[in-house]
PDB file of C-alpha atoms in Angstrom:
ATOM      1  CA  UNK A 623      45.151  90.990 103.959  1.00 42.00           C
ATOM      2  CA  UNK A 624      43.199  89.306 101.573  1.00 47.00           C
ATOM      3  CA  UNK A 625      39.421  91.020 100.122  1.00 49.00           C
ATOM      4  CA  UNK A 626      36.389  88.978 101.966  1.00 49.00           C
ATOM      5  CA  UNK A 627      34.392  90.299  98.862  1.00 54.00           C
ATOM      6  CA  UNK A 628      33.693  87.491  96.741  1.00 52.00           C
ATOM      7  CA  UNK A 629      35.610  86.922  93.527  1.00 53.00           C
ATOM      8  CA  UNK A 630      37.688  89.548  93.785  1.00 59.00           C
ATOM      9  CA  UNK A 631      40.642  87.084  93.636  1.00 77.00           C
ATOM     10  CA  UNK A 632      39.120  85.561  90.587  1.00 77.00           C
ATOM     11  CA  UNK A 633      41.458  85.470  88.035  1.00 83.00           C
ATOM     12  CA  UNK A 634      39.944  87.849  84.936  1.00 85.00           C
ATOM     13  CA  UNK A 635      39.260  84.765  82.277  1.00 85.00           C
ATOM     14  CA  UNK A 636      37.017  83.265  84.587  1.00 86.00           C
ATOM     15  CA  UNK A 637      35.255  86.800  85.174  1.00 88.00           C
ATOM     16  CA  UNK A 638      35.022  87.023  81.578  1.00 89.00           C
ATOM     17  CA  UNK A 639      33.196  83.373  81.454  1.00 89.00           C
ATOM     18  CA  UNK A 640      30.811  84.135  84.037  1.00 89.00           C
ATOM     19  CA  UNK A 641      30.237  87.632  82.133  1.00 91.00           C
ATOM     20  CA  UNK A 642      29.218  85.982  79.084  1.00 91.00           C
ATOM     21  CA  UNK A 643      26.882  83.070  80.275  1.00 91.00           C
ATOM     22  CA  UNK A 644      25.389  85.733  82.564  1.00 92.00           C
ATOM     23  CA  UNK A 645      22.444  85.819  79.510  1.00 92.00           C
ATOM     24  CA  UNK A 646      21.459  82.417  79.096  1.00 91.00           C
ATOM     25  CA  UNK A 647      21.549  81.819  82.985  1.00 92.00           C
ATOM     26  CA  UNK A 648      18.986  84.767  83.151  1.00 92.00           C
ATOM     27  CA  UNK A 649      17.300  83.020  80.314  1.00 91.00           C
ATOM     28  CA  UNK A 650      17.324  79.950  82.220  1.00 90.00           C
ATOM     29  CA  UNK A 651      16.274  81.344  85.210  1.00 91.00           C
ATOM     30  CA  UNK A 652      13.008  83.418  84.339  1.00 90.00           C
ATOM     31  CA  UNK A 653      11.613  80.299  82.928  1.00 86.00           C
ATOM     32  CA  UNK A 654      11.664  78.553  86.161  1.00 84.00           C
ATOM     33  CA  UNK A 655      10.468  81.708  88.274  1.00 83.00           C
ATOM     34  CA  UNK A 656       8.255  82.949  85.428  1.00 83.00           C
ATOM     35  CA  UNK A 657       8.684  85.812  87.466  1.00 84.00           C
ATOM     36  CA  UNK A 658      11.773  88.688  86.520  1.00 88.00           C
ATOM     37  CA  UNK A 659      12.369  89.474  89.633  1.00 90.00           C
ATOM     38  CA  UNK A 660      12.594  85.940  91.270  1.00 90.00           C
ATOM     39  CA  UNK A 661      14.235  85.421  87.969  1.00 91.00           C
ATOM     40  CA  UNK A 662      17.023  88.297  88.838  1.00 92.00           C
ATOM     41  CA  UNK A 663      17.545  87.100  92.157  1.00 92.00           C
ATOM     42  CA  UNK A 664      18.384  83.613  90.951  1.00 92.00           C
ATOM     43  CA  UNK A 665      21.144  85.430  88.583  1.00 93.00           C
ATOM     44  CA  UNK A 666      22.414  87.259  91.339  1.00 93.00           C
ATOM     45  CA  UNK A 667      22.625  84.516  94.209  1.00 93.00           C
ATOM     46  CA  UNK A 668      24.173  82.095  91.311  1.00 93.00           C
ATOM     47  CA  UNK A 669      26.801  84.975  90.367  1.00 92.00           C
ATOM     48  CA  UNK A 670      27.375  85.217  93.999  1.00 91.00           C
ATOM     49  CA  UNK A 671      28.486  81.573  94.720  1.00 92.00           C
ATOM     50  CA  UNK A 672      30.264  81.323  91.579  1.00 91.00           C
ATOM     51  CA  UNK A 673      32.880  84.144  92.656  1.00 90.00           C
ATOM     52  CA  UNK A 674      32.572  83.155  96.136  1.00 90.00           C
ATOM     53  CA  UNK A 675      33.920  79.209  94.834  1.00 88.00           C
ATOM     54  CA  UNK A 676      35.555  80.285  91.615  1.00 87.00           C
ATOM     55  CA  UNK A 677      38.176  78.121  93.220  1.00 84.00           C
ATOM     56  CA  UNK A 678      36.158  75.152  92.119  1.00 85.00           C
ATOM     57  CA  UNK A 679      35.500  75.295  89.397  1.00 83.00           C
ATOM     58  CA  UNK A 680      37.193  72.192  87.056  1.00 81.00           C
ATOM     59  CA  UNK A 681      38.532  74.423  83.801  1.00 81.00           C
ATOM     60  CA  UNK A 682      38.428  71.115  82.158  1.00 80.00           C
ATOM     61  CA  UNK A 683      34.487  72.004  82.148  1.00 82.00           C
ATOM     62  CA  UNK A 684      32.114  73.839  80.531  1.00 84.00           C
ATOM     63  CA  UNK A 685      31.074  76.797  82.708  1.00 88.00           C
ATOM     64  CA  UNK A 686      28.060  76.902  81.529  1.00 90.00           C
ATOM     65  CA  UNK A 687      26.624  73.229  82.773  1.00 90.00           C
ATOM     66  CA  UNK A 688      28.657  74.498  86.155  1.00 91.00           C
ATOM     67  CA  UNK A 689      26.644  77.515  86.707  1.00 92.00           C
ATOM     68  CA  UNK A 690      23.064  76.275  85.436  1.00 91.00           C
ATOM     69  CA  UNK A 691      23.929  73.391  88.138  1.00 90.00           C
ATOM     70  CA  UNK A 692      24.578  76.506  90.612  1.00 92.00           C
ATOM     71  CA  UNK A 693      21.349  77.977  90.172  1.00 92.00           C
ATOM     72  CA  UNK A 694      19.374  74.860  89.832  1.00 90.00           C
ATOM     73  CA  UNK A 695      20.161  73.714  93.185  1.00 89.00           C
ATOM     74  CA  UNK A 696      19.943  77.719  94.784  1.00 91.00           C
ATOM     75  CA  UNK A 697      16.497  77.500  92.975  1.00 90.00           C
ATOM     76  CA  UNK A 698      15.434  74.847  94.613  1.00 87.00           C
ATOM     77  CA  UNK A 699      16.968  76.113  97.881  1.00 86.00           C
ATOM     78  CA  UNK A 700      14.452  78.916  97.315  1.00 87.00           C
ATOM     79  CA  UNK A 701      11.700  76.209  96.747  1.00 83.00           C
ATOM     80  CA  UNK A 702      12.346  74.995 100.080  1.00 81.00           C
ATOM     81  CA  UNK A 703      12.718  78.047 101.808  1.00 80.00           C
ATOM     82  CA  UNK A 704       9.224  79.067 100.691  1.00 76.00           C
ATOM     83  CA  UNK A 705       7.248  75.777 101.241  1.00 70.00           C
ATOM     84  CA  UNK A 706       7.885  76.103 105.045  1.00 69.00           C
ATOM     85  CA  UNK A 707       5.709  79.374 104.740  1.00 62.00           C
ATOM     86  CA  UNK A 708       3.293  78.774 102.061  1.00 54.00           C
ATOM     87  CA  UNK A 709       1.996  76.028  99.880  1.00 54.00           C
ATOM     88  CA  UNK A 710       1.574  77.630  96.320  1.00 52.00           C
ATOM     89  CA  UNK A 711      -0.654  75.853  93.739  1.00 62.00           C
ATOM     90  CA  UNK A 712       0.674  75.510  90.322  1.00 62.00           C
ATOM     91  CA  UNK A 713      -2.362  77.010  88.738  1.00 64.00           C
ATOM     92  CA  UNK A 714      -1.786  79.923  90.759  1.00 62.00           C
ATOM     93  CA  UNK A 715       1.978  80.277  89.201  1.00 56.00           C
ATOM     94  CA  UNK A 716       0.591  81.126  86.030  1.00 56.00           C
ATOM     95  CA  UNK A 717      -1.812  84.003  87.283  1.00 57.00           C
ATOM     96  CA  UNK A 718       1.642  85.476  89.094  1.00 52.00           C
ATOM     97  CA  UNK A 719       2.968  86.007  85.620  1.00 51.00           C
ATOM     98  CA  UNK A 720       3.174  89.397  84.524  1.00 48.00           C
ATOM     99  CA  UNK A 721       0.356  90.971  81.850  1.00 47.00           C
ATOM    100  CA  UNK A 722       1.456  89.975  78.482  1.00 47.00           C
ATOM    101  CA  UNK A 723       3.281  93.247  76.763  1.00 49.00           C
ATOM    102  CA  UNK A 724       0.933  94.600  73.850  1.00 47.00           C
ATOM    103  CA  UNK A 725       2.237  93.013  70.425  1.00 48.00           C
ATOM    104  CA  UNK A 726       2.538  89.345  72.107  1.00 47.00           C
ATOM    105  CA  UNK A 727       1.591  86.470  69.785  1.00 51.00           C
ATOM    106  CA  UNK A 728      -0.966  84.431  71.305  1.00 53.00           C
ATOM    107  CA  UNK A 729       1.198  81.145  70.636  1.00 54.00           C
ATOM    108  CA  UNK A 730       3.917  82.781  73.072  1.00 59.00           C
ATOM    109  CA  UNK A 731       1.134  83.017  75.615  1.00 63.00           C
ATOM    110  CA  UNK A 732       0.011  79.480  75.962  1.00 76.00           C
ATOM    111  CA  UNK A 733       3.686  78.120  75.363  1.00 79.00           C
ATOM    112  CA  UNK A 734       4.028  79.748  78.460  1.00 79.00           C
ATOM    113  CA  UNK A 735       1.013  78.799  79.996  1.00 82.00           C
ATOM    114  CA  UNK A 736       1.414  75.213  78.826  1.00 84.00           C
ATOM    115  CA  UNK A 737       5.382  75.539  80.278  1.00 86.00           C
ATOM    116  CA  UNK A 738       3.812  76.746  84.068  1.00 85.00           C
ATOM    117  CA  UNK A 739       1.676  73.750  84.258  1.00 87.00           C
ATOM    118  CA  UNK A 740       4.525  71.729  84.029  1.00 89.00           C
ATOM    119  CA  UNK A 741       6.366  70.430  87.033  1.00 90.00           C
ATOM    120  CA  UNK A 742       9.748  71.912  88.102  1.00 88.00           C
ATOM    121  CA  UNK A 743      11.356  68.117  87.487  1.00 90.00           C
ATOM    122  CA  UNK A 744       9.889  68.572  83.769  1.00 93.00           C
ATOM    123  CA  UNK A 745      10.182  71.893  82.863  1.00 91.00           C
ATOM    124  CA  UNK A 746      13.936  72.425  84.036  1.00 90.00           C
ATOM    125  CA  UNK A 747      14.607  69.132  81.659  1.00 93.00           C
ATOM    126  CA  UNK A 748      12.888  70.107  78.768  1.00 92.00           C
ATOM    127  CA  UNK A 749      13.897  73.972  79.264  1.00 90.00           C
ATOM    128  CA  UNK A 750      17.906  72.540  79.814  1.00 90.00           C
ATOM    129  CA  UNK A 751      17.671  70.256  76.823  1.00 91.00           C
ATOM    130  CA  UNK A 752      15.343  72.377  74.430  1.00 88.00           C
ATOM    131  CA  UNK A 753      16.540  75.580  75.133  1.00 86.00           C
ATOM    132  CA  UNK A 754      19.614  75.441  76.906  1.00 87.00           C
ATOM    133  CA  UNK A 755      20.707  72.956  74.219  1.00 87.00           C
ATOM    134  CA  UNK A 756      22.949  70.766  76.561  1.00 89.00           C
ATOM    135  CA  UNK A 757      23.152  66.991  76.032  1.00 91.00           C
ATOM    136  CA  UNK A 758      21.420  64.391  78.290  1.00 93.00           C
ATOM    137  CA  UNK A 759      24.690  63.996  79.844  1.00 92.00           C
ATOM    138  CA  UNK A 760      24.741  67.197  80.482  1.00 91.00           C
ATOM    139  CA  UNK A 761      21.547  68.046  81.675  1.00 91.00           C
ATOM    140  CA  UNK A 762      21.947  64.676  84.206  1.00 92.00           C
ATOM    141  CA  UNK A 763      25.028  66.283  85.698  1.00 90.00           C
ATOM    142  CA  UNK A 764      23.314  69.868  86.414  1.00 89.00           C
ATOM    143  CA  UNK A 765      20.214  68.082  87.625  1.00 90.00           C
ATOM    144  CA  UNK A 766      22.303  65.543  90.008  1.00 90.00           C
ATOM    145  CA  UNK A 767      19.990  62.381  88.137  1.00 92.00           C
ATOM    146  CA  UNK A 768      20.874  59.645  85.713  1.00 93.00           C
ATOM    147  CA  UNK A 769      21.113  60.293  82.073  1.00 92.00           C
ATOM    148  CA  UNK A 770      17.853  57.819  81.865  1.00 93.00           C
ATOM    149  CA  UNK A 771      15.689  59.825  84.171  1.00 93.00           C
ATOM    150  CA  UNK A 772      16.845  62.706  81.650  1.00 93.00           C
ATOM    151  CA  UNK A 773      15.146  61.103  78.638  1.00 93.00           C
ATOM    152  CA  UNK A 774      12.210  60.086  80.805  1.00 94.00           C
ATOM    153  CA  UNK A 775      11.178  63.198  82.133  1.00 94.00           C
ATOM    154  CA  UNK A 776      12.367  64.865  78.745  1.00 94.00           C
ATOM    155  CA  UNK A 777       9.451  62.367  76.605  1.00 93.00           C
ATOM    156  CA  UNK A 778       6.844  63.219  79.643  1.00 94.00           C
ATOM    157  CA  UNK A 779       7.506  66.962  79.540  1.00 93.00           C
ATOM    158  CA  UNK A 780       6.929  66.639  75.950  1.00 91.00           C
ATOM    159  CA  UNK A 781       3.762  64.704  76.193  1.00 92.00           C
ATOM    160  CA  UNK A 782       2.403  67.148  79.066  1.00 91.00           C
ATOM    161  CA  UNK A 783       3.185  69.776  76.563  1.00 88.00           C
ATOM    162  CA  UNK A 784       1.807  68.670  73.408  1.00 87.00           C
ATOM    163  CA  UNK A 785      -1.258  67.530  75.375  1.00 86.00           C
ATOM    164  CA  UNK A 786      -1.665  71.262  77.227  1.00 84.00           C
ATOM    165  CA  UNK A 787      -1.339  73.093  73.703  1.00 82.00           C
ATOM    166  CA  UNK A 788      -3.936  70.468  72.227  1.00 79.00           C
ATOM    167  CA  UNK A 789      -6.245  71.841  74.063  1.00 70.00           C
ATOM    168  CA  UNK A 790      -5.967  69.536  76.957  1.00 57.00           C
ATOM    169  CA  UNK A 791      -6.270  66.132  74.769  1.00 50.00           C
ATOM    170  CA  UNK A 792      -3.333  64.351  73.864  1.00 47.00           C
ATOM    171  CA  UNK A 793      -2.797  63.071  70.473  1.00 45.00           C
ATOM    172  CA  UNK A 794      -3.199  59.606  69.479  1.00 44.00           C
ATOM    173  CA  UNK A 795      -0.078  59.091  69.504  1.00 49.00           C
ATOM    174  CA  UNK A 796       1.662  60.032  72.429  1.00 47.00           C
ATOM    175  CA  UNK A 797      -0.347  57.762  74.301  1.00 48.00           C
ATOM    176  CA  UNK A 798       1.125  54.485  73.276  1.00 55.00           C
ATOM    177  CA  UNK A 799      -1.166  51.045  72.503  1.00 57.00           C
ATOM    178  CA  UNK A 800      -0.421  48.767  75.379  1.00 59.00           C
ATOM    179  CA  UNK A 801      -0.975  45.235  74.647  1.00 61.00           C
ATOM    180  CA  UNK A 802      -0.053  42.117  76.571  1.00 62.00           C
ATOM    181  CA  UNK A 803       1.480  39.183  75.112  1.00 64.00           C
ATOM    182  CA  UNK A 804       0.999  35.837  75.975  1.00 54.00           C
TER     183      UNK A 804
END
C-alpha cells in the first residue's frame, strides 16, 4: 500500500531541488510576512504542496519560478484567510516587525520600512525581480499577470521606493512632465 505522507514517492533529484531552493524561498518569504514565523510557515505549507504534487511539476522548468509561484498563491491564501477576521493596516505591518538586532545599519532599517509600505502587488514584483533575480517573464508566470503589468508595477514599486527613502518626496524625476500636444 502506498505512503499517504507526502513526497515520500518523490523521486530523490527532485528532493534534492526542493532542498536547495529551500533558502531563497525562505528569503522570499520573510519579505512578504516581514514576520519569521509567518515567514516559516509559508516555507513549510509551500514544501508541503510541492511533495504532495511533485507529480506536477514540468522538469522542463525551473523549480525555482514553480515553487515561488507555490508560495505566492498559499501567501495570498493566508491573506484571505485573515481578512475575514481582521482588517490590518499597512502602517501597522511595520510596527509587527521584530526589534532591529544591535549592530543593524540604519539604511537596512528604512529599506525595510520603505519595503512594508509597499503593497503586496509591488513588493512581491520588485522583491521577485530585484532579489529573486527572475526575468519579467518569469516573475509574470509566478504572479499569474502579463509580462506588462510586470514592468508596470516593477517602475511604481520603484518610484514608491525611491520616494519613501527620500524622505517622503519623490525626485524630480520620477515624476514625469506631462504635456499635451495639440
Amino acid at each position: 500500500m502506498p505512503s499517504r505522507k507526502p513526497g515520500v514517492n518523490a523521486p530523490e533529484p527532485f528532493r534534492q531541488q526542493l532542498l536547495d531552493t529551500l533558502p531563497r524561498l525562505r528569503r522570499y518569504a520573510r519579505s512578504l510576512s516581514f514576520d519569521h514565523a509567518n515567514a516559516d510557515d509559508l516555507v513549510q505549507t509551500t514544501a508541503e504542496r510541492a511533495l504532495a504534487h511533485w507529480h506536477q511539476f514540468d522538469q522542463r522548468r525551473d523549480i525555482r519560478v514553480w515553487l515561488l509561484s507555490i508560495a505566492h498563491n498559499a501567501h495570498l491564501d493566508r491573506i484571505r484567510r485573515e481578512q475575514r477576521y481582521t482588517l490590518v493596516d499597512p502602517d501597522q505591518l511595520a510596527e509587527r516587525r521584530e526589534a532591529p538586532a544591535p549592530g543593524d545599519p540604519g539604511l537596512r532599517m528604512d529599506l525595510l520600512a520603505a519595503l512594508a509600505r509597499l503593497s503586496v502587488a509591488h513588493r512581491e514584483v520588485l522583491l521577485l525581480v530585484g532579489v529573486e533575480q527572475l526575468s519579467y517573464a518569469e516573475c509574470a508566470e509566478v504572479l499569474g499577470v502579463p509580462a506588462g503589468t510586470v514592468m508596470s508595477r516593477l517602475a511604481r514599486a520603484r518610484v514608491a521606493m525611491r520616494a519613501a527613502l527620500d524622505g517622503g518626496a519623490a525626485r524630480p524625476e520620477a515624476a514625469p512632465n506631462l504635456r499635451r500636444v495639440v
